[in-house]
PDB file of C-alpha atoms (C1' of nucleotides) in Angstrom:
ATOM      1  CA  UNK A   1     -17.263   7.996 -19.809  1.00 42.00           C
ATOM      2  CA  UNK A   2     -15.345   4.873 -20.501  1.00 40.00           C
ATOM      3  CA  UNK A   3     -16.418   2.592 -23.244  1.00 45.00           C
ATOM      4  CA  UNK A   4     -16.420  -1.039 -22.335  1.00 49.00           C
ATOM      5  CA  UNK A   5     -13.122  -2.736 -23.146  1.00 57.00           C
ATOM      6  CA  UNK A   6     -11.560   0.576 -24.030  1.00 75.00           C
ATOM      7  CA  UNK A   7      -8.669  -0.115 -21.697  1.00 86.00           C
ATOM      8  CA  UNK A   8      -6.293  -2.969 -21.306  1.00 89.00           C
ATOM      9  CA  UNK A   9      -5.826  -4.716 -17.973  1.00 90.00           C
ATOM     10  CA  UNK A  10      -3.243  -6.959 -16.461  1.00 91.00           C
ATOM     11  CA  UNK A  11       0.517  -6.844 -16.465  1.00 92.00           C
ATOM     12  CA  UNK A  12       2.241  -4.044 -18.281  1.00 94.00           C
ATOM     13  CA  UNK A  13       4.377  -4.809 -21.296  1.00 92.00           C
ATOM     14  CA  UNK A  14       7.796  -3.290 -21.894  1.00 92.00           C
ATOM     15  CA  UNK A  15       6.353  -1.304 -24.763  1.00 91.00           C
ATOM     16  CA  UNK A  16       3.646   0.175 -22.559  1.00 92.00           C
ATOM     17  CA  UNK A  17       6.238   1.064 -19.929  1.00 93.00           C
ATOM     18  CA  UNK A  18       8.350   2.730 -22.585  1.00 92.00           C
ATOM     19  CA  UNK A  19       5.417   4.801 -23.867  1.00 92.00           C
ATOM     20  CA  UNK A  20       4.432   5.892 -20.393  1.00 92.00           C
ATOM     21  CA  UNK A  21       7.965   6.797 -19.368  1.00 92.00           C
ATOM     22  CA  UNK A  22       8.584   8.727 -22.540  1.00 91.00           C
ATOM     23  CA  UNK A  23       5.372  10.659 -22.118  1.00 90.00           C
ATOM     24  CA  UNK A  24       6.199  11.533 -18.515  1.00 91.00           C
ATOM     25  CA  UNK A  25       9.732  12.484 -19.473  1.00 89.00           C
ATOM     26  CA  UNK A  26       8.395  15.008 -21.975  1.00 88.00           C
ATOM     27  CA  UNK A  27       5.224  16.249 -20.308  1.00 86.00           C
ATOM     28  CA  UNK A  28       5.679  15.432 -16.653  1.00 85.00           C
ATOM     29  CA  UNK A  29       3.330  13.473 -14.486  1.00 83.00           C
ATOM     30  CA  UNK A  30      -0.140  14.310 -13.295  1.00 78.00           C
ATOM     31  CA  UNK A  31      -3.321  14.520 -15.342  1.00 84.00           C
ATOM     32  CA  UNK A  32      -3.182  10.780 -15.617  1.00 90.00           C
ATOM     33  CA  UNK A  33      -6.330  10.422 -17.653  1.00 87.00           C
ATOM     34  CA  UNK A  34      -4.883  12.747 -20.237  1.00 87.00           C
ATOM     35  CA  UNK A  35      -1.658  10.810 -20.365  1.00 84.00           C
ATOM     36  CA  UNK A  36      -3.576   7.684 -21.154  1.00 77.00           C
ATOM     37  CA  UNK A  37      -5.391   9.330 -24.021  1.00 79.00           C
ATOM     38  CA  UNK A  38      -2.655  11.492 -25.443  1.00 85.00           C
ATOM     39  CA  UNK A  39       0.087   8.909 -25.307  1.00 84.00           C
ATOM     40  CA  UNK A  40      -2.073   6.418 -27.083  1.00 83.00           C
ATOM     41  CA  UNK A  41      -1.920   3.953 -24.252  1.00 87.00           C
ATOM     42  CA  UNK A  42      -4.863   1.647 -23.869  1.00 89.00           C
ATOM     43  CA  UNK A  43      -4.669   2.055 -20.111  1.00 92.00           C
ATOM     44  CA  UNK A  44      -6.880   4.027 -17.784  1.00 91.00           C
ATOM     45  CA  UNK A  45      -5.374   6.954 -15.892  1.00 92.00           C
ATOM     46  CA  UNK A  46      -5.506   5.082 -12.655  1.00 92.00           C
ATOM     47  CA  UNK A  47      -3.479   2.262 -14.081  1.00 94.00           C
ATOM     48  CA  UNK A  48      -0.884   4.676 -15.498  1.00 94.00           C
ATOM     49  CA  UNK A  49      -0.529   6.448 -12.183  1.00 94.00           C
ATOM     50  CA  UNK A  50      -0.134   3.203 -10.296  1.00 94.00           C
ATOM     51  CA  UNK A  51       2.413   1.866 -12.756  1.00 95.00           C
ATOM     52  CA  UNK A  52       4.489   5.008 -12.464  1.00 94.00           C
ATOM     53  CA  UNK A  53       4.313   5.296  -8.702  1.00 93.00           C
ATOM     54  CA  UNK A  54       4.936   1.651  -7.925  1.00 93.00           C
ATOM     55  CA  UNK A  55       7.348   0.644 -10.622  1.00 93.00           C
ATOM     56  CA  UNK A  56       8.613   3.160 -13.137  1.00 93.00           C
ATOM     57  CA  UNK A  57       9.430   6.099 -10.909  1.00 91.00           C
ATOM     58  CA  UNK A  58      13.191   6.392 -10.424  1.00 89.00           C
ATOM     59  CA  UNK A  59      12.658   6.962  -6.731  1.00 89.00           C
ATOM     60  CA  UNK A  60      11.316   3.457  -6.238  1.00 91.00           C
ATOM     61  CA  UNK A  61      13.784   1.183  -4.535  1.00 89.00           C
ATOM     62  CA  UNK A  62      13.800  -2.439  -5.637  1.00 87.00           C
ATOM     63  CA  UNK A  63      15.049  -5.529  -3.945  1.00 87.00           C
ATOM     64  CA  UNK A  64      14.657  -7.063  -0.533  1.00 89.00           C
ATOM     65  CA  UNK A  65      13.720  -5.044   2.484  1.00 92.00           C
ATOM     66  CA  UNK A  66      16.582  -4.488   4.885  1.00 92.00           C
ATOM     67  CA  UNK A  67      16.288  -5.304   8.571  1.00 90.00           C
ATOM     68  CA  UNK A  68      16.265  -1.586   9.276  1.00 92.00           C
ATOM     69  CA  UNK A  69      13.378  -1.049   6.904  1.00 93.00           C
ATOM     70  CA  UNK A  70      11.444  -3.954   8.366  1.00 93.00           C
ATOM     71  CA  UNK A  71      12.002  -2.742  11.877  1.00 92.00           C
ATOM     72  CA  UNK A  72      10.850   0.734  10.951  1.00 94.00           C
ATOM     73  CA  UNK A  73       7.731  -0.601   9.250  1.00 94.00           C
ATOM     74  CA  UNK A  74       6.882  -2.766  12.232  1.00 93.00           C
ATOM     75  CA  UNK A  75       7.215   0.123  14.594  1.00 92.00           C
ATOM     76  CA  UNK A  76       5.292   2.542  12.438  1.00 94.00           C
ATOM     77  CA  UNK A  77       2.567  -0.026  11.877  1.00 93.00           C
ATOM     78  CA  UNK A  78       2.359  -0.559  15.566  1.00 90.00           C
ATOM     79  CA  UNK A  79       1.926   3.147  16.021  1.00 91.00           C
ATOM     80  CA  UNK A  80      -0.509   4.042  13.264  1.00 92.00           C
ATOM     81  CA  UNK A  81      -1.933   0.786  11.940  1.00 91.00           C
ATOM     82  CA  UNK A  82      -2.628   0.062   8.304  1.00 91.00           C
ATOM     83  CA  UNK A  83      -1.790   3.545   7.103  1.00 94.00           C
ATOM     84  CA  UNK A  84       0.368   2.192   4.352  1.00 95.00           C
ATOM     85  CA  UNK A  85       0.996   5.379   2.462  1.00 93.00           C
ATOM     86  CA  UNK A  86       1.895   7.143   5.664  1.00 94.00           C
ATOM     87  CA  UNK A  87       4.276   4.366   6.613  1.00 95.00           C
ATOM     88  CA  UNK A  88       5.733   4.248   3.123  1.00 95.00           C
ATOM     89  CA  UNK A  89       6.253   7.969   3.292  1.00 92.00           C
ATOM     90  CA  UNK A  90       8.760   7.333   6.072  1.00 92.00           C
ATOM     91  CA  UNK A  91      10.557   4.447   4.419  1.00 93.00           C
ATOM     92  CA  UNK A  92      12.675   6.057   1.722  1.00 91.00           C
ATOM     93  CA  UNK A  93      12.184   4.585  -1.719  1.00 91.00           C
ATOM     94  CA  UNK A  94       9.376   2.258  -0.763  1.00 95.00           C
ATOM     95  CA  UNK A  95       5.816   2.640  -1.987  1.00 95.00           C
ATOM     96  CA  UNK A  96       2.643   2.015  -0.072  1.00 94.00           C
ATOM     97  CA  UNK A  97       1.982  -1.036  -2.210  1.00 95.00           C
ATOM     98  CA  UNK A  98       5.413  -2.451  -1.485  1.00 95.00           C
ATOM     99  CA  UNK A  99       5.055  -1.863   2.214  1.00 95.00           C
ATOM    100  CA  UNK A 100       1.572  -3.321   2.288  1.00 95.00           C
ATOM    101  CA  UNK A 101       2.614  -6.392   0.316  1.00 94.00           C
ATOM    102  CA  UNK A 102       5.689  -6.900   2.436  1.00 95.00           C
ATOM    103  CA  UNK A 103       3.672  -6.618   5.578  1.00 94.00           C
ATOM    104  CA  UNK A 104       1.013  -9.012   4.401  1.00 92.00           C
ATOM    105  CA  UNK A 105       3.390 -11.621   3.030  1.00 90.00           C
ATOM    106  CA  UNK A 106       6.381 -11.408   5.329  1.00 89.00           C
ATOM    107  CA  UNK A 107       6.071  -9.271   8.403  1.00 87.00           C
ATOM    108  CA  UNK A 108       2.638 -10.349   9.582  1.00 80.00           C
ATOM    109  CA  UNK A 109       3.850 -13.896   9.259  1.00 78.00           C
ATOM    110  CA  UNK A 110       7.079 -13.125  11.023  1.00 78.00           C
ATOM    111  CA  UNK A 111       5.180 -11.492  13.836  1.00 75.00           C
ATOM    112  CA  UNK A 112       2.626 -14.246  13.928  1.00 72.00           C
ATOM    113  CA  UNK A 113      -0.257 -11.998  13.054  1.00 66.00           C
ATOM    114  CA  UNK A 114      -3.229 -13.677  11.555  1.00 59.00           C
ATOM    115  CA  UNK A 115      -4.627 -11.775   8.637  1.00 52.00           C
ATOM    116  CA  UNK A 116      -7.971 -10.473   9.685  1.00 45.00           C
ATOM    117  CA  UNK A 117     -10.822  -9.114   7.779  1.00 41.00           C
ATOM    118  CA  UNK A 118      -9.430  -5.693   7.185  1.00 38.00           C
ATOM    119  CA  UNK A 119     -12.761  -4.002   7.539  1.00 37.00           C
ATOM    120  CA  UNK A 120     -12.911  -5.301  11.030  1.00 36.00           C
ATOM    121  CA  UNK A 121      -9.312  -4.522  11.786  1.00 38.00           C
ATOM    122  CA  UNK A 122      -9.168  -2.871  15.122  1.00 36.00           C
ATOM    123  CA  UNK A 123      -5.865  -1.160  14.672  1.00 37.00           C
ATOM    124  CA  UNK A 124      -6.445   2.456  15.368  1.00 37.00           C
ATOM    125  CA  UNK A 125      -9.871   2.829  13.901  1.00 34.00           C
ATOM    126  CA  UNK A 126     -10.588   6.212  15.344  1.00 34.00           C
ATOM    127  CA  UNK A 127      -7.166   7.651  14.776  1.00 38.00           C
ATOM    128  CA  UNK A 128      -7.274   6.571  11.179  1.00 38.00           C
ATOM    129  CA  UNK A 129     -10.416   8.513  10.727  1.00 34.00           C
ATOM    130  CA  UNK A 130      -8.983  11.517  12.488  1.00 37.00           C
ATOM    131  CA  UNK A 131      -5.910  11.474  10.357  1.00 41.00           C
ATOM    132  CA  UNK A 132      -8.090  11.472   7.313  1.00 38.00           C
ATOM    133  CA  UNK A 133      -7.400   9.641   4.125  1.00 38.00           C
ATOM    134  CA  UNK A 134      -5.208  12.116   2.406  1.00 36.00           C
ATOM    135  CA  UNK A 135      -2.179  11.665   4.560  1.00 37.00           C
ATOM    136  CA  UNK A 136       0.354  10.517   2.074  1.00 35.00           C
ATOM    137  CA  UNK A 137       3.602  12.243   1.413  1.00 36.00           C
ATOM    138  CA  UNK A 138       4.654  12.248  -2.207  1.00 35.00           C
ATOM    139  CA  UNK A 139       7.477   9.879  -2.937  1.00 34.00           C
ATOM    140  CA  UNK A 140       9.632  12.604  -4.344  1.00 36.00           C
ATOM    141  CA  UNK A 141       9.431  14.629  -1.206  1.00 35.00           C
ATOM    142  CA  UNK A 142      10.313  12.034   1.346  1.00 37.00           C
ATOM    143  CA  UNK A 143      13.528  10.621   0.152  1.00 36.00           C
ATOM    144  CA  UNK A 144      15.350  11.440   3.344  1.00 37.00           C
ATOM    145  CA  UNK A 145      14.196  11.092   6.906  1.00 37.00           C
ATOM    146  CA  UNK A 146      15.028  13.800   9.415  1.00 36.00           C
ATOM    147  CA  UNK A 147      18.648  13.892  10.414  1.00 34.00           C
ATOM    148  CA  UNK A 148      17.891  13.019  13.993  1.00 35.00           C
ATOM    149  CA  UNK A 149      16.100   9.811  13.178  1.00 36.00           C
ATOM    150  CA  UNK A 150      17.631   6.447  13.743  1.00 36.00           C
ATOM    151  CA  UNK A 151      16.593   3.159  12.291  1.00 34.00           C
ATOM    152  CA  UNK A 152      18.610   0.813  14.407  1.00 34.00           C
ATOM    153  CA  UNK A 153      17.048  -2.526  15.206  1.00 34.00           C
ATOM    154  CA  UNK A 154      16.299  -3.778  18.627  1.00 34.00           C
ATOM    155  CA  UNK A 155      14.266  -0.783  19.572  1.00 35.00           C
ATOM    156  CA  UNK A 156      11.199  -0.951  21.678  1.00 38.00           C
ATOM    157  CA  UNK A 157       7.746  -1.345  20.306  1.00 39.00           C
ATOM    158  CA  UNK A 158       4.597  -0.400  22.073  1.00 38.00           C
ATOM    159  CA  UNK A 159       1.983  -2.996  22.768  1.00 39.00           C
ATOM    160  CA  UNK A 160      -1.146  -2.884  24.800  1.00 36.00           C
ATOM    161  CA  UNK A 161      -0.729  -3.932  28.352  1.00 36.00           C
ATOM    162  CA  UNK A 162      -4.190  -5.332  28.751  1.00 33.00           C
ATOM    163  CA  UNK A 163      -5.643  -2.395  30.524  1.00 33.00           C
ATOM    164  CA  UNK A 164      -7.577   0.227  28.695  1.00 32.00           C
ATOM    165  CA  UNK A 165      -5.101   3.018  28.777  1.00 32.00           C
ATOM    166  CA  UNK A 166      -1.662   1.791  29.726  1.00 32.00           C
ATOM    167  CA  UNK A 167       0.995   0.315  27.537  1.00 34.00           C
ATOM    168  CA  UNK A 168       4.219  -1.493  27.941  1.00 36.00           C
ATOM    169  CA  UNK A 169       7.117  -1.447  25.569  1.00 37.00           C
ATOM    170  CA  UNK A 170       8.173  -4.615  23.903  1.00 42.00           C
ATOM    171  CA  UNK A 171      11.016  -5.424  21.582  1.00 44.00           C
ATOM    172  CA  UNK A 172      10.214  -6.569  18.090  1.00 46.00           C
ATOM    173  CA  UNK A 173      11.298 -10.018  19.114  1.00 45.00           C
ATOM    174  CA  UNK A 174       8.918 -10.038  22.025  1.00 44.00           C
ATOM    175  CA  UNK A 175       6.128  -9.241  19.670  1.00 42.00           C
ATOM    176  CA  UNK A 176       7.250 -11.982  17.351  1.00 43.00           C
ATOM    177  CA  UNK A 177       7.026 -14.415  20.182  1.00 41.00           C
ATOM    178  CA  UNK A 178       3.707 -13.001  21.276  1.00 42.00           C
ATOM    179  CA  UNK A 179       1.447 -14.461  18.697  1.00 39.00           C
ATOM    180  CA  UNK A 180      -1.707 -12.782  19.726  1.00 38.00           C
ATOM    181  CA  UNK A 181      -1.290  -9.065  19.488  1.00 36.00           C
ATOM    182  CA  UNK A 182      -2.813  -8.895  16.083  1.00 34.00           C
ATOM    183  CA  UNK A 183      -6.146  -9.783  17.477  1.00 33.00           C
ATOM    184  CA  UNK A 184      -6.164  -7.193  20.162  1.00 32.00           C
ATOM    185  CA  UNK A 185      -6.492  -3.484  20.179  1.00 34.00           C
ATOM    186  CA  UNK A 186      -3.049  -2.022  20.081  1.00 37.00           C
ATOM    187  CA  UNK A 187      -4.091   1.358  21.305  1.00 37.00           C
ATOM    188  CA  UNK A 188      -6.583   2.805  23.595  1.00 35.00           C
ATOM    189  CA  UNK A 189      -9.529   4.285  21.848  1.00 34.00           C
ATOM    190  CA  UNK A 190      -8.608   7.486  23.520  1.00 37.00           C
ATOM    191  CA  UNK A 191      -6.594   9.006  20.750  1.00 37.00           C
ATOM    192  CA  UNK A 192      -5.315  11.695  23.007  1.00 34.00           C
ATOM    193  CA  UNK A 193      -2.968   9.150  24.470  1.00 37.00           C
ATOM    194  CA  UNK A 194      -1.147   9.129  21.176  1.00 39.00           C
ATOM    195  CA  UNK A 195      -0.167  12.697  21.662  1.00 36.00           C
ATOM    196  CA  UNK A 196       1.522  12.140  24.983  1.00 34.00           C
ATOM    197  CA  UNK A 197       5.295  12.168  24.968  1.00 34.00           C
ATOM    198  CA  UNK A 198       5.832   8.696  26.359  1.00 36.00           C
ATOM    199  CA  UNK A 199       4.122   7.199  23.395  1.00 37.00           C
ATOM    200  CA  UNK A 200       6.722   8.735  21.160  1.00 39.00           C
ATOM    201  CA  UNK A 201       9.517   6.730  22.681  1.00 44.00           C
ATOM    202  CA  UNK A 202       8.958   3.480  20.851  1.00 46.00           C
ATOM    203  CA  UNK A 203      10.169   4.952  17.614  1.00 51.00           C
ATOM    204  CA  UNK A 204      13.576   5.779  19.004  1.00 51.00           C
ATOM    205  CA  UNK A 205      13.664   9.189  17.464  1.00 50.00           C
ATOM    206  CA  UNK A 206      10.609   9.037  15.267  1.00 51.00           C
ATOM    207  CA  UNK A 207       7.869  11.004  16.870  1.00 53.00           C
ATOM    208  CA  UNK A 208       4.269  11.079  15.862  1.00 58.00           C
ATOM    209  CA  UNK A 209       4.934  14.598  14.732  1.00 60.00           C
ATOM    210  CA  UNK A 210       7.561  13.200  12.443  1.00 57.00           C
ATOM    211  CA  UNK A 211       5.183  10.556  11.176  1.00 56.00           C
ATOM    212  CA  UNK A 212       2.456  13.081  10.619  1.00 57.00           C
ATOM    213  CA  UNK A 213       4.735  15.732   9.236  1.00 56.00           C
ATOM    214  CA  UNK A 214       3.454  16.984   5.951  1.00 44.00           C
ATOM    215  CA  UNK A 215      -0.168  16.122   6.523  1.00 48.00           C
TER     216      UNK A 215
ATOM    217  C1'  DA B   1       8.808 -34.809 -15.656  1.00 86.02           C
ATOM    218  C1'  DA B   2       4.269 -33.718 -14.136  1.00 86.02           C
ATOM    219  C1'  DG B   3       0.830 -32.314 -11.103  1.00 86.02           C
ATOM    220  C1'  DC B   4      -0.636 -29.408  -7.627  1.00 86.02           C
ATOM    221  C1'  DG B   5      -0.998 -26.529  -3.640  1.00 86.02           C
ATOM    222  C1'  DA B   6       1.300 -22.507  -1.508  1.00 86.02           C
ATOM    223  C1'  DT B   7       3.330 -18.173  -1.895  1.00 86.02           C
ATOM    224  C1'  DC B   8       4.240 -13.705  -3.602  1.00 86.02           C
ATOM    225  C1'  DC B   9       3.432  -9.406  -5.694  1.00 86.02           C
ATOM    226  C1'  DA B  10       1.686  -6.410  -9.510  1.00 86.02           C
ATOM    227  C1'  DA B  11      -2.397  -4.608 -10.538  1.00 86.02           C
ATOM    228  C1'  DC B  12      -7.437  -3.947  -9.959  1.00 86.02           C
ATOM    229  C1'  DC B  13     -11.511  -2.256  -7.462  1.00 86.02           C
ATOM    230  C1'  DG B  14     -14.440   0.641  -4.742  1.00 86.02           C
ATOM    231  C1'  DC B  15     -14.664   4.477  -2.261  1.00 86.02           C
ATOM    232  C1'  DA B  16     -13.815   9.109  -0.587  1.00 86.02           C
ATOM    233  C1'  DA B  17     -11.470  13.473  -0.627  1.00 86.02           C
ATOM    234  C1'  DA B  18      -9.712  17.137  -3.253  1.00 86.02           C
ATOM    235  C1'  DA B  19      -9.552  19.825  -7.241  1.00 86.02           C
ATOM    236  C1'  DT B  20     -11.598  21.717 -11.170  1.00 86.02           C
ATOM    237  C1'  DT B  21     -15.237  23.356 -14.070  1.00 86.02           C
TER     238       DT B  21
ATOM    239  C1'  DA C   1     -22.824  26.334  -4.823  1.00 86.02           C
ATOM    240  C1'  DA C   2     -23.290  22.249  -7.363  1.00 86.02           C
ATOM    241  C1'  DA C   3     -21.684  18.953 -10.502  1.00 86.02           C
ATOM    242  C1'  DT C   4     -18.045  16.621 -12.468  1.00 86.02           C
ATOM    243  C1'  DT C   5     -13.418  14.990 -12.785  1.00 86.02           C
ATOM    244  C1'  DT C   6      -9.131  13.656 -10.854  1.00 86.02           C
ATOM    245  C1'  DT C   7      -6.304  11.830  -7.392  1.00 86.02           C
ATOM    246  C1'  DG C   8      -5.110   8.860  -3.689  1.00 86.02           C
ATOM    247  C1'  DC C   9      -5.876   5.193  -0.338  1.00 86.02           C
ATOM    248  C1'  DG C  10      -6.473   0.551   1.472  1.00 86.02           C
ATOM    249  C1'  DG C  11      -8.345  -4.014   0.628  1.00 86.02           C
ATOM    250  C1'  DT C  12      -8.427  -7.669  -2.478  1.00 86.02           C
ATOM    251  C1'  DT C  13      -7.518 -10.597  -6.477  1.00 86.02           C
ATOM    252  C1'  DG C  14      -5.372 -13.301 -10.033  1.00 86.02           C
ATOM    253  C1'  DG C  15      -1.625 -15.072 -12.360  1.00 86.02           C
ATOM    254  C1'  DA C  16       3.284 -16.231 -12.316  1.00 86.02           C
ATOM    255  C1'  DT C  17       6.508 -18.715  -9.853  1.00 86.02           C
ATOM    256  C1'  DC C  18       8.203 -21.839  -6.341  1.00 86.02           C
ATOM    257  C1'  DG C  19       8.695 -26.028  -4.055  1.00 86.02           C
ATOM    258  C1'  DC C  20       7.164 -30.328  -2.662  1.00 86.02           C
ATOM    259  C1'  DT C  21       5.597 -34.985  -3.780  1.00 86.02           C
TER     260       DT C  21
END
DNA sequence: AAGCGATCCAACCGCAAAATT
DNA sequence: AAATTTTGCGGTTGGATCGCT
């Protein structure tokens, strides 16, 4: 039970950050609701967890996204849709919130994707459900991609070809110039297609297995 | 310098799954 | 086995900042 107004909201102060970090340094993370109570923070557990994961954790990388990171995000998004935590799990040092924000504010614009009502977003609806919700990989465990992966730009990206079950490969630039792919289905509803080898190619070394590794 | 709309991003919310009791 | 609590996800919001007039 949470009493009304028991917890603070809004931006975190330096003092709150200090208290949270000190508590985690001594006791470790997890049991977020307990942290909030025991450390004397007037923040709910959810807020503490989010603050740690998105900002205070030493594994969080700050600063602008590199071209390599952007390219990787674009390709992964093209493959699996708005699975931000899954995408973030493959972009070392970036959190799902960072990736989501960057996509919404920069990449979707860059690619000319109109922001749609997310609930009606057609990107991979059935696959998303199949993957389940709990598909994240903890930040601490994904700091390095597999050795055989490459992040070079200029790779191919898969887009729907117009027919129900065939796809062509397009460069990121082609997609940028193609202002309408955000409004179309990017994948066939037949999820089995995603498991076929040729669909792995667009990631230039990242396979769906790699993306889904650790599920 | 001031006003104001646009942009960006940290943080919140609701929900569902997983874990615990 | 059921109820409760905790954790995690994705969408959304609100306030700080930017940039233009």
